[in-house]
JSON list of C-alpha atoms in Angstrom, two decimals:
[
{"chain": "M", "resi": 225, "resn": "UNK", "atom": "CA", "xyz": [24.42, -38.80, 11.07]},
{"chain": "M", "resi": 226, "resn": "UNK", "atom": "CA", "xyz": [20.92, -37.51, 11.96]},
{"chain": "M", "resi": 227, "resn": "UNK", "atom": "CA", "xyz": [22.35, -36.30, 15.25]},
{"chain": "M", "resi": 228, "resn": "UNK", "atom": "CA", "xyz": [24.86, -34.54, 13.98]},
{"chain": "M", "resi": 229, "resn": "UNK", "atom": "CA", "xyz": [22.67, -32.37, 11.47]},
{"chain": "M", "resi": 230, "resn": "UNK", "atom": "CA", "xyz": [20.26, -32.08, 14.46]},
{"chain": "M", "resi": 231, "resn": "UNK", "atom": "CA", "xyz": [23.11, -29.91, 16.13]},
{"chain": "M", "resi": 232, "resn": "UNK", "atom": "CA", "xyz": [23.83, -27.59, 13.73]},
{"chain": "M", "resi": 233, "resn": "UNK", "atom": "CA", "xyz": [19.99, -26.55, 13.43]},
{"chain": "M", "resi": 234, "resn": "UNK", "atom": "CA", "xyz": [20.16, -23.13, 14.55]},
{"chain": "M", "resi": 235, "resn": "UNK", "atom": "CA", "xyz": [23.05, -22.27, 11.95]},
{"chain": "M", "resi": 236, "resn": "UNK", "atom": "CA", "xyz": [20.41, -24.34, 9.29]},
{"chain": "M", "resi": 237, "resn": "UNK", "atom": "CA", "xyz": [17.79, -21.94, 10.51]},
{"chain": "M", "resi": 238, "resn": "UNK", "atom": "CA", "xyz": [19.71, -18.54, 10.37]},
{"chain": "M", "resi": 239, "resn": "UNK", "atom": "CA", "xyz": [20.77, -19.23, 6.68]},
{"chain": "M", "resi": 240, "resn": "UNK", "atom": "CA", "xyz": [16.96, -20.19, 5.63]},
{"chain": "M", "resi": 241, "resn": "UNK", "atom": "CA", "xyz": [16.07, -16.82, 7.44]},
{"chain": "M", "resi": 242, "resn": "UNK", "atom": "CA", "xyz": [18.69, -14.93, 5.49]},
{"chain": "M", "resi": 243, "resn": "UNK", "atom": "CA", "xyz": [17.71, -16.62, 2.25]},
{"chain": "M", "resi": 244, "resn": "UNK", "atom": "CA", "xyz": [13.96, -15.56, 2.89]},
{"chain": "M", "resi": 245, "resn": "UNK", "atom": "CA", "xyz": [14.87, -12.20, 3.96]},
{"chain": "M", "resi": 246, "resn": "UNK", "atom": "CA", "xyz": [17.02, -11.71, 0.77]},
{"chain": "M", "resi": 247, "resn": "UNK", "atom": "CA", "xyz": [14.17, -13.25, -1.69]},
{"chain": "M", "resi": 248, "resn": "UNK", "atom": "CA", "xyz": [11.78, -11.24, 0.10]},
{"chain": "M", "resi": 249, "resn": "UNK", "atom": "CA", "xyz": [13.32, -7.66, 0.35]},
{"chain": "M", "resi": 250, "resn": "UNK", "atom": "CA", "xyz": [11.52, -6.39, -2.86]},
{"chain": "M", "resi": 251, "resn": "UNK", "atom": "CA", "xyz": [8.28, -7.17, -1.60]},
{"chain": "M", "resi": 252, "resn": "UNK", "atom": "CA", "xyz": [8.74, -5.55, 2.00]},
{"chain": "M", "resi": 253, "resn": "UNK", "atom": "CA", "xyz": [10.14, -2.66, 0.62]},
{"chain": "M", "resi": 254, "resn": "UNK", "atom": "CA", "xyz": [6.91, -2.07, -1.85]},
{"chain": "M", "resi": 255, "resn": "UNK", "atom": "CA", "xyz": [4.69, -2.98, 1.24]},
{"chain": "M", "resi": 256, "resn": "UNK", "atom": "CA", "xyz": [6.57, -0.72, 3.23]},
{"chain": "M", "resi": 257, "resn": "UNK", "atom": "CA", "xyz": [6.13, 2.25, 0.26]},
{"chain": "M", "resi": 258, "resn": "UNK", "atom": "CA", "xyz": [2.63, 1.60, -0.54]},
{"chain": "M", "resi": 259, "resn": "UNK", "atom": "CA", "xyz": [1.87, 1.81, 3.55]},
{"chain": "M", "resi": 260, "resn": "UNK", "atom": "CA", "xyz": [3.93, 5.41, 3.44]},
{"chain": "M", "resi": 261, "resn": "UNK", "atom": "CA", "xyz": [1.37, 6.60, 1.06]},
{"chain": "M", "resi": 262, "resn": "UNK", "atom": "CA", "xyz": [-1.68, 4.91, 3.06]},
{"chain": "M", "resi": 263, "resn": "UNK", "atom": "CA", "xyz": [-0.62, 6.82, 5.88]},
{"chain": "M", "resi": 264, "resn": "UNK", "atom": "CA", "xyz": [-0.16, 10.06, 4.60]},
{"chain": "M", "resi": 265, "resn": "UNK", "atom": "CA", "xyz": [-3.81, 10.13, 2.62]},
{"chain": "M", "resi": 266, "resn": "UNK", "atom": "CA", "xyz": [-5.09, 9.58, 6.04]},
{"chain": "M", "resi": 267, "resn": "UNK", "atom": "CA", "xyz": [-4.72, 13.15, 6.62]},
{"chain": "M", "resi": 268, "resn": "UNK", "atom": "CA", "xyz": [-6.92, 14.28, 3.59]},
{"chain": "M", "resi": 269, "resn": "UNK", "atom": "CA", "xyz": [-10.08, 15.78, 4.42]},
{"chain": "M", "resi": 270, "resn": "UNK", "atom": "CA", "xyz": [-13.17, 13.04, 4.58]},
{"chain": "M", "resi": 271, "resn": "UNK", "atom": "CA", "xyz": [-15.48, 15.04, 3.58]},
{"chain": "M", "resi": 272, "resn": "UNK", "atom": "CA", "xyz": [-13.66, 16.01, 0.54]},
{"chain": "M", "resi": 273, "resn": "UNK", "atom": "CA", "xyz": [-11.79, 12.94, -0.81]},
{"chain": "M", "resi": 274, "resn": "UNK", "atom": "CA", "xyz": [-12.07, 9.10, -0.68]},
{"chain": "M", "resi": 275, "resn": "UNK", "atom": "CA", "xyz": [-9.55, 6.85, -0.77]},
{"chain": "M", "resi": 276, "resn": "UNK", "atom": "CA", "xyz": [-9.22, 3.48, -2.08]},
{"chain": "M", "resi": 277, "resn": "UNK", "atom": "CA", "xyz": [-6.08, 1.63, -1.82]},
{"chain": "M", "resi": 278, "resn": "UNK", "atom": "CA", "xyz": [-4.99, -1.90, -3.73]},
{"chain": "M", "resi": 279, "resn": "UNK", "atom": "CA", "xyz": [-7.87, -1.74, -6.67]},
{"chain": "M", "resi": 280, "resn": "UNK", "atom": "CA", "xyz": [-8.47, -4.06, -8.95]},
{"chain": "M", "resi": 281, "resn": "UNK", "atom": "CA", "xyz": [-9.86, -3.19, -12.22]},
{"chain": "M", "resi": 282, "resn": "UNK", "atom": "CA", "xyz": [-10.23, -5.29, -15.48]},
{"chain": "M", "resi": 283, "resn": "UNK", "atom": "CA", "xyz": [-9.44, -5.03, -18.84]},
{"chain": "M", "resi": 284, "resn": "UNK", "atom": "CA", "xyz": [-9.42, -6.06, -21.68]},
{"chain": "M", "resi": 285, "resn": "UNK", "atom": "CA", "xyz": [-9.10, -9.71, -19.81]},
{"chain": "M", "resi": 286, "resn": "UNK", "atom": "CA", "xyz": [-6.17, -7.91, -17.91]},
{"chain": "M", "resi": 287, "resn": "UNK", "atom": "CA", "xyz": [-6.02, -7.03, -14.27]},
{"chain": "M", "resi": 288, "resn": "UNK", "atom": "CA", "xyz": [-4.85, -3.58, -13.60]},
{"chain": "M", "resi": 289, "resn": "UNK", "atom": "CA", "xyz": [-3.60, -3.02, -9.80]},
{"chain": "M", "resi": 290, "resn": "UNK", "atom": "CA", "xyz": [-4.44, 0.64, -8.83]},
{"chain": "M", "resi": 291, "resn": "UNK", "atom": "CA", "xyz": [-2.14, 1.32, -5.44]},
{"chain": "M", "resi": 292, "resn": "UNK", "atom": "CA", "xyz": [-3.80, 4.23, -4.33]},
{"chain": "M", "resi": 293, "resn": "UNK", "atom": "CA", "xyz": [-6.91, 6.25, -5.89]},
{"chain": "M", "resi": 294, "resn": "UNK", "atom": "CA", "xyz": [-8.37, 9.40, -4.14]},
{"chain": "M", "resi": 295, "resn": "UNK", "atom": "CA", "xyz": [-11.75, 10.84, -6.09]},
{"chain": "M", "resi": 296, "resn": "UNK", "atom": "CA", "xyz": [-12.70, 14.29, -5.48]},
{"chain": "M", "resi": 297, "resn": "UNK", "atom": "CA", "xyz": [-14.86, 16.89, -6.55]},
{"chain": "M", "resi": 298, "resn": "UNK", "atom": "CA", "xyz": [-11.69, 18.16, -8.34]},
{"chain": "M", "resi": 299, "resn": "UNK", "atom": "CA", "xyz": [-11.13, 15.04, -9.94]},
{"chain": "M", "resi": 300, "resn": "UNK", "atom": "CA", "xyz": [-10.04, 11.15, -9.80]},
{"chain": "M", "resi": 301, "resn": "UNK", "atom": "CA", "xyz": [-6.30, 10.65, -8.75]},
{"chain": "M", "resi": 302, "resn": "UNK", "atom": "CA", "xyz": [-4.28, 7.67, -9.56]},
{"chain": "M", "resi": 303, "resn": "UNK", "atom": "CA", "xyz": [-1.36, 7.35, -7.62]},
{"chain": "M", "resi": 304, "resn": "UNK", "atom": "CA", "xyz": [1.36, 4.30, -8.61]},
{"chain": "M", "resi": 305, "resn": "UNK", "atom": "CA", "xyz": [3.78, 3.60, -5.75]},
{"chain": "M", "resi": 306, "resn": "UNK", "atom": "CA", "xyz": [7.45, 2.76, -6.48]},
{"chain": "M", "resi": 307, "resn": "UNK", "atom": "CA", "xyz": [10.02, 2.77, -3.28]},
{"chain": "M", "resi": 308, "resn": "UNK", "atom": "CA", "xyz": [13.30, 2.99, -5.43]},
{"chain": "M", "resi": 309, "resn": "UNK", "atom": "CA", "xyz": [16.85, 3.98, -4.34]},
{"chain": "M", "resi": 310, "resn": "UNK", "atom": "CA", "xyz": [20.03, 5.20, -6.37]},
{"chain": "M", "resi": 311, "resn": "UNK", "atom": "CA", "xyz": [20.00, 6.45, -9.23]},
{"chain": "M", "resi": 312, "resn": "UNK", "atom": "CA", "xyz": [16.96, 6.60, -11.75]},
{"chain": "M", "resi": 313, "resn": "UNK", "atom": "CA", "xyz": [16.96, 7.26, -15.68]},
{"chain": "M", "resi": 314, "resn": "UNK", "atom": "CA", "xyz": [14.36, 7.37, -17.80]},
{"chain": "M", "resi": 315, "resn": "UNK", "atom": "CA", "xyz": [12.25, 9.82, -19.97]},
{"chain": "M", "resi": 316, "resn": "UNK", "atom": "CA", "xyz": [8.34, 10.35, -20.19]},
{"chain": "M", "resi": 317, "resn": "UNK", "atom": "CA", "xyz": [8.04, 8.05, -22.83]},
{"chain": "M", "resi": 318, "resn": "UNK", "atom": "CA", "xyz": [10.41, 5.49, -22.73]},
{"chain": "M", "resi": 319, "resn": "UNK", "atom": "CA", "xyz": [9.17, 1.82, -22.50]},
{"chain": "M", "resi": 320, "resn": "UNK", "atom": "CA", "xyz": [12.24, 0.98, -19.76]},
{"chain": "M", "resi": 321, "resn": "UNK", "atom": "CA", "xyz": [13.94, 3.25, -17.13]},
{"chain": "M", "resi": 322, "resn": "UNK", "atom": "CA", "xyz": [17.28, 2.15, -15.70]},
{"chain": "M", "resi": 323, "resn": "UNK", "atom": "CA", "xyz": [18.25, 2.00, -11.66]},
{"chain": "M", "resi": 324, "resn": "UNK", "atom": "CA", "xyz": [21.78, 2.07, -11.14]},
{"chain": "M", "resi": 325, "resn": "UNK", "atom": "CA", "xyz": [23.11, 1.49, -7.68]},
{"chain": "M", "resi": 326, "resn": "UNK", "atom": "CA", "xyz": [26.85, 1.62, -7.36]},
{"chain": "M", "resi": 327, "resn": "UNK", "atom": "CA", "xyz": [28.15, -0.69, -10.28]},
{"chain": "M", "resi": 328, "resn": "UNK", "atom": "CA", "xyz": [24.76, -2.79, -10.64]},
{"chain": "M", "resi": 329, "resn": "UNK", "atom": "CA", "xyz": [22.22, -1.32, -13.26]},
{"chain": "M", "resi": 330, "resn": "UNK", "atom": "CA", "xyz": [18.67, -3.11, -13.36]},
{"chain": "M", "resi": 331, "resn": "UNK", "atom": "CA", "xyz": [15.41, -2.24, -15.66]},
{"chain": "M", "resi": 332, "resn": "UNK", "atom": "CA", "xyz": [12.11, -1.70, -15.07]},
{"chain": "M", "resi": 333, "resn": "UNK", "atom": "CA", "xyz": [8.98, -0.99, -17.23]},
{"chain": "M", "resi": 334, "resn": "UNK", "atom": "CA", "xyz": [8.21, 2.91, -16.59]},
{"chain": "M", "resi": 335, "resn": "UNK", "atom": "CA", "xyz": [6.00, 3.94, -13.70]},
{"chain": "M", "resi": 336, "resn": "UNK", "atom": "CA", "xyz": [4.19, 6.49, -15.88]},
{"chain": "M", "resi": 337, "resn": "UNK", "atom": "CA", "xyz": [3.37, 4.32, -18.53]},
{"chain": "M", "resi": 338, "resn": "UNK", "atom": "CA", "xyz": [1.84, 1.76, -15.81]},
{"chain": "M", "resi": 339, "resn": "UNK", "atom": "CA", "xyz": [-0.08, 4.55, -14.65]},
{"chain": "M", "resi": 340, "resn": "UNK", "atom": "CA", "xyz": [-1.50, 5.54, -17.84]},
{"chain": "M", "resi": 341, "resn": "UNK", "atom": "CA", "xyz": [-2.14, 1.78, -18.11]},
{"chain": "M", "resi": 342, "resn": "UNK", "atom": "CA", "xyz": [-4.18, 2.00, -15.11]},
{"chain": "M", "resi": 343, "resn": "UNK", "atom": "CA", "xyz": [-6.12, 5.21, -16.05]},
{"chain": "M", "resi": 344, "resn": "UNK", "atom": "CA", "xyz": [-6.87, 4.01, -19.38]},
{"chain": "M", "resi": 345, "resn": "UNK", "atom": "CA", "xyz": [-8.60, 0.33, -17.46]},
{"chain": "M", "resi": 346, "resn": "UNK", "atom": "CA", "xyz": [-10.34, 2.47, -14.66]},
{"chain": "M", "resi": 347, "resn": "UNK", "atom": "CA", "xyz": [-12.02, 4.65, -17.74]},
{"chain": "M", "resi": 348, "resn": "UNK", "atom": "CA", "xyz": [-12.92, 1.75, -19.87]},
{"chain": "M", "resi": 349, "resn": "UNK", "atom": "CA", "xyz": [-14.85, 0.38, -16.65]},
{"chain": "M", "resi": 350, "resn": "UNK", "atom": "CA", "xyz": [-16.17, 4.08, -16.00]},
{"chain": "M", "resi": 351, "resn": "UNK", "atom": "CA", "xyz": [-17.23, 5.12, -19.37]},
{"chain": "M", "resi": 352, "resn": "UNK", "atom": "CA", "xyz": [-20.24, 5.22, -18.43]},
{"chain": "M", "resi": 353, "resn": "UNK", "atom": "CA", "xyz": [-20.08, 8.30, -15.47]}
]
């Protein structure tokens, strides 16, 4: 019995690498976003902006994950990555925006309220400047 399972181990092993792949998609395709953005603030001047990328800040007893923040002289910058396809609904204020991709539509809590979530945790920790 062992034996025979033994043989069909590379068939085992391409359907567990599949199954990661699959339950692992979002989470590439945010790393691959985020890393987009990390590139492309490479090219801002130095001596003008800095860039942090992947902050923490705290809250309230709540951790607020910043993805990309540039500070200036012409101001702080909080940039929220998303690396969405299809189509995307939602207004300003709405609590949920909707992605629809062919027949399947899926929710997600709104990218601008995050942010605002994030500004309003990186002042409280900054009131003081």
């Amino acid at each position: 019995m062992m034996n025979e399972i033994l043989d069909f181990w590379p068939i085992i092993l391409l359907i567990a690498t599949i199954g990661l792949v699959i339950y692992l998609r979002p989470v590439i395709k945010g790393y691959l976003g985020e890393s987009t953005i990390r590139f492309i603030l490479l090219f801002l001047n130095k001596k003008e902006y800095k860039v942090l990328n992947n902050v923490r800040v705290f809250h309230n007893g709540i951790m607020a994950q910043i993805d990309h923040l540039v500070v200036s002289r012409f101001g702080v910058f909080v940039i929220e990555t998303k690396n969405y396809n299809g189509w995307i609904f939602g207004s300003e204020n709405a609590y949920q925006w909707k992605q629809v991709i062919f027949n399947n539509t899926y929710e997600f809590y709104n990218p601008i309220r995050q942010n605002l979530g994030h500004i309003k945790a990186l002042q409280a920790n900054l009131n003081q400047y």
